[in-house]
PDB file of N, CA and C in Angstrom:
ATOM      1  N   UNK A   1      76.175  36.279  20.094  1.00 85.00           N
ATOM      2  CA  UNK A   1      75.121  35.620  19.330  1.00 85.00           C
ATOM      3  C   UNK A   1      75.719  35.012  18.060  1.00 85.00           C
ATOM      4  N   UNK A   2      75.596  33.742  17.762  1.00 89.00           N
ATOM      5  CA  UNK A   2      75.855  32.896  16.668  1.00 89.00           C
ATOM      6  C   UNK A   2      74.991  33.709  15.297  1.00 89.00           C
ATOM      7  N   UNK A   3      75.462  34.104  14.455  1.00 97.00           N
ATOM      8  CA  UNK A   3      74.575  34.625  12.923  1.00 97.00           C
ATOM      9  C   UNK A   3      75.081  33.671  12.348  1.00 97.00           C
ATOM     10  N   UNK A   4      74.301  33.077  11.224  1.00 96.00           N
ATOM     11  CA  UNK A   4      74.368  32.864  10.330  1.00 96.00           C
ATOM     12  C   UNK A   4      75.716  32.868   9.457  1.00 96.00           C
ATOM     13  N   UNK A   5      76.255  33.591   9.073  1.00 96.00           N
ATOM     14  CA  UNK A   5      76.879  33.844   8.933  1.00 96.00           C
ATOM     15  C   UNK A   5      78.802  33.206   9.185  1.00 96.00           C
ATOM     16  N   UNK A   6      78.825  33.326  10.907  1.00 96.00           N
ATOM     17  CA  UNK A   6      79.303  32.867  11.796  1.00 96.00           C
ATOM     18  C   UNK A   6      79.428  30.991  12.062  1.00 96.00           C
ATOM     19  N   UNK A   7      78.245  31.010  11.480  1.00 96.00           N
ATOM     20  CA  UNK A   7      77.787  29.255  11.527  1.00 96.00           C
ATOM     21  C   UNK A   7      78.262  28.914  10.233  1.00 96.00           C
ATOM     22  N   UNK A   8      77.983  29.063   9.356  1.00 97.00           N
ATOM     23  CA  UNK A   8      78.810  29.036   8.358  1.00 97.00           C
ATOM     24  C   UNK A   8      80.101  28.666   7.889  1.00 97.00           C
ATOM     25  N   UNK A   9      80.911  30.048   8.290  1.00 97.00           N
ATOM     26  CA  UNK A   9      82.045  30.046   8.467  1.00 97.00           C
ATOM     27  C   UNK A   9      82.081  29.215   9.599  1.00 97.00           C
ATOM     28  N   UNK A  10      82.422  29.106  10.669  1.00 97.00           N
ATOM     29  CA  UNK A  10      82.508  27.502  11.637  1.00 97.00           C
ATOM     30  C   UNK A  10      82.788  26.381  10.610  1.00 97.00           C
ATOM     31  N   UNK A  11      81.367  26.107  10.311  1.00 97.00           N
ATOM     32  CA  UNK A  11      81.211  24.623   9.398  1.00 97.00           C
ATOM     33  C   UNK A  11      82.390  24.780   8.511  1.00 97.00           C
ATOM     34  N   UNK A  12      82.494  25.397   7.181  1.00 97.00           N
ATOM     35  CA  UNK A  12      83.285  25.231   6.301  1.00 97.00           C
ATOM     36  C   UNK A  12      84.909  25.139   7.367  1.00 97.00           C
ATOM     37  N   UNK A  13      85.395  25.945   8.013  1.00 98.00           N
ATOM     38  CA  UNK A  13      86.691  25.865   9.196  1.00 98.00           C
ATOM     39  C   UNK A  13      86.654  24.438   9.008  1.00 98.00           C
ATOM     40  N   UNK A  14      85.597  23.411   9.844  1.00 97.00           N
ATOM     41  CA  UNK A  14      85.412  21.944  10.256  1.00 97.00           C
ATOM     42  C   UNK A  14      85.469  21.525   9.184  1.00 97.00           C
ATOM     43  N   UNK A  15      84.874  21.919   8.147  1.00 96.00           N
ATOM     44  CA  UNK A  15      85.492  20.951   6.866  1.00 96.00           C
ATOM     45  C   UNK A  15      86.692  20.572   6.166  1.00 96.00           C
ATOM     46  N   UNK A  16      87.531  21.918   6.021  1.00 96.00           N
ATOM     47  CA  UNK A  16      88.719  22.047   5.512  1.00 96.00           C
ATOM     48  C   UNK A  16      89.487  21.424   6.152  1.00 96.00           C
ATOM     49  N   UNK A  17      89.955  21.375   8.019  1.00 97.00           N
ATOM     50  CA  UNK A  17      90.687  20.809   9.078  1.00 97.00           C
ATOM     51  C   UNK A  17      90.507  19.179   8.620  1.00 97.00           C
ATOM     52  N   UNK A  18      89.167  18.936   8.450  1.00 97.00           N
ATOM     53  CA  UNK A  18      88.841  17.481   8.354  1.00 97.00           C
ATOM     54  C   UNK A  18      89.566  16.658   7.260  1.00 97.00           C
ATOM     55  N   UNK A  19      89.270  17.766   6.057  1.00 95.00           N
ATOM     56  CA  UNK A  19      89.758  17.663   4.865  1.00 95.00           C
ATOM     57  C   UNK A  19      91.289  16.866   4.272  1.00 95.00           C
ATOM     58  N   UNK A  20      91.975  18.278   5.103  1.00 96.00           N
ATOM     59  CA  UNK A  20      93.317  18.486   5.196  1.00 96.00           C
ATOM     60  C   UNK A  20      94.140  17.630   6.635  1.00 96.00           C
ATOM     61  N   UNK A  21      93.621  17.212   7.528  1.00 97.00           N
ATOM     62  CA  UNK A  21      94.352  16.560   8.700  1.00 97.00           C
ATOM     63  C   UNK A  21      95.356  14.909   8.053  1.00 97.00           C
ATOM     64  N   UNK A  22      96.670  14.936   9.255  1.00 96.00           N
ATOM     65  CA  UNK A  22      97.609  14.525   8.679  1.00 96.00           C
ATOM     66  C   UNK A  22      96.968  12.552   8.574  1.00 96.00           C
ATOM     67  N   UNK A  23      96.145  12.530   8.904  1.00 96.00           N
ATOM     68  CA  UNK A  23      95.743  11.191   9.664  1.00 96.00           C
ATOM     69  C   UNK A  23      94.246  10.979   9.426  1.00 96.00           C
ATOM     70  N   UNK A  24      93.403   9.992   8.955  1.00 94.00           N
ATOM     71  CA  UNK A  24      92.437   9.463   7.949  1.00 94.00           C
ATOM     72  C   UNK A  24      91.489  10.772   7.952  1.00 94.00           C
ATOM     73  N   UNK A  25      91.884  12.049   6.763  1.00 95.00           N
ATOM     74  CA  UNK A  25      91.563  13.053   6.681  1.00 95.00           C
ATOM     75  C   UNK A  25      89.972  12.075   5.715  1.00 95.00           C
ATOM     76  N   UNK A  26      89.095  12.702   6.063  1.00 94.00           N
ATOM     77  CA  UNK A  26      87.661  12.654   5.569  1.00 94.00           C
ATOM     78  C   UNK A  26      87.478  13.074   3.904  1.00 94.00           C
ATOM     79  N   UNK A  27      87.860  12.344   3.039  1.00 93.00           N
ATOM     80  CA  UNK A  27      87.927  12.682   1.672  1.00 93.00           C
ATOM     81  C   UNK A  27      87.089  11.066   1.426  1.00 93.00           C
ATOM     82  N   UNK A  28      86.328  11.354  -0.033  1.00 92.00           N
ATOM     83  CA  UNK A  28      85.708  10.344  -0.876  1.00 92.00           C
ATOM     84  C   UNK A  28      86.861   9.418  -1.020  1.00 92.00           C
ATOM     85  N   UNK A  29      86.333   7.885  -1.052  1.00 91.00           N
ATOM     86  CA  UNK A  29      86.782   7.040  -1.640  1.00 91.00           C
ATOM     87  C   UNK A  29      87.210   7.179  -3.026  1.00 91.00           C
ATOM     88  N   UNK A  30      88.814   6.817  -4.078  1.00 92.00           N
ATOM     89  CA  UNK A  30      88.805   6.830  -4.970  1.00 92.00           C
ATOM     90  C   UNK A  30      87.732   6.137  -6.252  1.00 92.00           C
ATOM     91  N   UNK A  31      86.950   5.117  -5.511  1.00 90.00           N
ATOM     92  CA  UNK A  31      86.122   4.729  -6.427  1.00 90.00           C
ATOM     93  C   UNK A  31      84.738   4.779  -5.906  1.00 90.00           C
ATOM     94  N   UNK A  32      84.423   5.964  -5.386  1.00 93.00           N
ATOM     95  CA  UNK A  32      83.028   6.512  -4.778  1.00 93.00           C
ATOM     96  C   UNK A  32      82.309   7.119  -5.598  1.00 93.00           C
ATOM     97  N   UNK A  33      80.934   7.662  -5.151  1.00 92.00           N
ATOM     98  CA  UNK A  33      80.444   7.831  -6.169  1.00 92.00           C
ATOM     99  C   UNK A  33      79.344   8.849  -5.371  1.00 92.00           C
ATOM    100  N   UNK A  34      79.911   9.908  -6.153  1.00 93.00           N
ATOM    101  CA  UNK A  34      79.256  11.130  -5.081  1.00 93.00           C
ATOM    102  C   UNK A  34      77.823  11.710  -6.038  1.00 93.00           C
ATOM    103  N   UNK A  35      76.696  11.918  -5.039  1.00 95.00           N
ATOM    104  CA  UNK A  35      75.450  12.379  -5.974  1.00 95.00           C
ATOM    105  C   UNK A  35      75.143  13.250  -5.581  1.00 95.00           C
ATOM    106  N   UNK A  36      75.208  14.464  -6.258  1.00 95.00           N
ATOM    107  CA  UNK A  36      74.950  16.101  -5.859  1.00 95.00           C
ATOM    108  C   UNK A  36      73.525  16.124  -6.612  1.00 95.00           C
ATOM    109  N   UNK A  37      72.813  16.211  -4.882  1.00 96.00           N
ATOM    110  CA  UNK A  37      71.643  16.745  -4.374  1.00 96.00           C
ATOM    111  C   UNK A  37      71.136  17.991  -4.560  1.00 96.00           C
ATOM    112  N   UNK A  38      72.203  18.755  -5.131  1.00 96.00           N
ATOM    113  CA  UNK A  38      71.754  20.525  -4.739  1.00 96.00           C
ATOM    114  C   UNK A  38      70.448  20.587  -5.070  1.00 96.00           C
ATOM    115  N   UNK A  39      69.967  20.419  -6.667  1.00 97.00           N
ATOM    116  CA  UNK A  39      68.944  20.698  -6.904  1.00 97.00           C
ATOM    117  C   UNK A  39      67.825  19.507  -7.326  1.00 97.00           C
ATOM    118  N   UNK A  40      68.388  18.999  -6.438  1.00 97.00           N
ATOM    119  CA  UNK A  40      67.063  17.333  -6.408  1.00 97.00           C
ATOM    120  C   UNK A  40      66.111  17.387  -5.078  1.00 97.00           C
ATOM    121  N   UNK A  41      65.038  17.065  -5.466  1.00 98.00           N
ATOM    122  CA  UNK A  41      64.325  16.722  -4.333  1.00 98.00           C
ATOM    123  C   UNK A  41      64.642  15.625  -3.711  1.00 98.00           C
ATOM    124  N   UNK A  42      63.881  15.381  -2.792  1.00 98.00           N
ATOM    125  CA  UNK A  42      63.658  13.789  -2.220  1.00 98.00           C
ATOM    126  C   UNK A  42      64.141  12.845  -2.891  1.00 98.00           C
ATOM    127  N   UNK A  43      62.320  12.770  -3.769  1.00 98.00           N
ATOM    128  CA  UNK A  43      62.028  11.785  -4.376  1.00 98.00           C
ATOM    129  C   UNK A  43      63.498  11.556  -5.412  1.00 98.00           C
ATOM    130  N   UNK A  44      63.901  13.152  -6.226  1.00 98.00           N
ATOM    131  CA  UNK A  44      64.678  12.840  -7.091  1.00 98.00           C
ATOM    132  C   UNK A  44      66.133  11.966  -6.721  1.00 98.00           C
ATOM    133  N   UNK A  45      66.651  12.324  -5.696  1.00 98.00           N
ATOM    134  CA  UNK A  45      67.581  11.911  -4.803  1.00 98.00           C
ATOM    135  C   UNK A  45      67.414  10.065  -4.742  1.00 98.00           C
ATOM    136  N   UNK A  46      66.437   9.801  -3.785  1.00 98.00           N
ATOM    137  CA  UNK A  46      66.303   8.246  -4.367  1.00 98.00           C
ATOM    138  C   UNK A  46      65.800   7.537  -5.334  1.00 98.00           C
ATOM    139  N   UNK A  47      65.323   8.186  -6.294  1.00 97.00           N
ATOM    140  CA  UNK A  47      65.507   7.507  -7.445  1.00 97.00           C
ATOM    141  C   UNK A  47      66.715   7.583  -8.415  1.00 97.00           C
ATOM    142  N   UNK A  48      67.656   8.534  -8.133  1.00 97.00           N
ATOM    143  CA  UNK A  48      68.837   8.631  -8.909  1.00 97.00           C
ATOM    144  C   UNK A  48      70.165   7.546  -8.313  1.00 97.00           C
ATOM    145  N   UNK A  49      69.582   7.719  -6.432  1.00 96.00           N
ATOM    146  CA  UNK A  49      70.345   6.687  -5.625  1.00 96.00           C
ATOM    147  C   UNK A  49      69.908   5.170  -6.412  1.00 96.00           C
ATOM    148  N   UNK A  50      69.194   4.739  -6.652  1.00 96.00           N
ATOM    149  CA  UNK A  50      68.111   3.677  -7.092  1.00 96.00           C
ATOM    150  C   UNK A  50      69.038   3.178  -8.689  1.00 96.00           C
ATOM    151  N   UNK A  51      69.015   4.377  -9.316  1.00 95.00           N
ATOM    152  CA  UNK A  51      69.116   4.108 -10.704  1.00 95.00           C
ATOM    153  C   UNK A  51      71.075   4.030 -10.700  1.00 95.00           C
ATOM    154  N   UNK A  52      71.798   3.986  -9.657  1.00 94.00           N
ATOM    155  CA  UNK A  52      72.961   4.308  -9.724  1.00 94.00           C
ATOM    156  C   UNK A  52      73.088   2.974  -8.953  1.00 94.00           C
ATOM    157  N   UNK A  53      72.617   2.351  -7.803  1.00 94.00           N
ATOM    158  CA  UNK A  53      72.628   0.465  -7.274  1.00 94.00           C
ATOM    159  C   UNK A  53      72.240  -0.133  -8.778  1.00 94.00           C
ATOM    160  N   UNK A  54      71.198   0.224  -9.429  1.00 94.00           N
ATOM    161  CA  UNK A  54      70.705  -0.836 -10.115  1.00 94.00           C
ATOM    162  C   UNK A  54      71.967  -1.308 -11.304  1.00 94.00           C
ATOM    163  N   UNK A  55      72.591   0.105 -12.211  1.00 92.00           N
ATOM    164  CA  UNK A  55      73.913  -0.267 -12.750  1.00 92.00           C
ATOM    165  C   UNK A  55      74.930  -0.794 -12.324  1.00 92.00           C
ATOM    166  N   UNK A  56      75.141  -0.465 -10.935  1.00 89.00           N
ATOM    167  CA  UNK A  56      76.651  -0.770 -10.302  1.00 89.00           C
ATOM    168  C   UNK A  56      75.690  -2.968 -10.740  1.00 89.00           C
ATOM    169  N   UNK A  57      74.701  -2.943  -9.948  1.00 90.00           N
ATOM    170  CA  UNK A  57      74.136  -4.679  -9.691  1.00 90.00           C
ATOM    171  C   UNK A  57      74.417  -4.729 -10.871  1.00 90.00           C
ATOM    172  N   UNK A  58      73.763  -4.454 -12.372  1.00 90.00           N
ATOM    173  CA  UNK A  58      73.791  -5.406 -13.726  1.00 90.00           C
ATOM    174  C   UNK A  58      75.561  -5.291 -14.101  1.00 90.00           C
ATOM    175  N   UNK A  59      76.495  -4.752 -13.535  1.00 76.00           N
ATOM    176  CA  UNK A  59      77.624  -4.716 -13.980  1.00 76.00           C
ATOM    177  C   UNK A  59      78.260  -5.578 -13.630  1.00 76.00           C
ATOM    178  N   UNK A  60      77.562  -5.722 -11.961  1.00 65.00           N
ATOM    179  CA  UNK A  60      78.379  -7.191 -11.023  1.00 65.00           C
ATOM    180  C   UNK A  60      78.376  -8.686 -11.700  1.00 65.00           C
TER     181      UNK A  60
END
C-alpha cells in the first residue's frame, strides 16, 4: 500500500534526479521569475501573476 508518506518521498526522489540529471536537468530559467504560492489563494496567485506581467509590460 502506497502511504503518504511513501508518495512523498517518491515525488521529492523525481525531483532531485530531475534536478540533478547530466542533460536539460529541469531547473528555473536564469531570468525567471518564480511566485511562491504557499500561502496565496487563488485569487491571490493571479493577481500577483497579473501585477508581475503588468511591470515586466511598463518596463518593455
Amino acid at each position: 500500500m502506497l502511504t503518504l508518506n511513501v508518495f512523498l518521498s517518491e515525488i521529492k526522489e523525481r525531483d532531485d534526479r530531475d534536478r540533478n540529471r547530466a542533460v536539460a536537468p529541469l531547473v528555473p530559467a536564469a531570468d525567471a521569475l518564480v511566485l511562491d504560492s504557499t500561502e496565496l489563494n487563488i485569487e491571490q496567485v493571479i493577481e500577483k501573476a497579473l501585477q508581475y506581467a503588468r511591470e515586466k509590460l511598463a518596463v518593455a
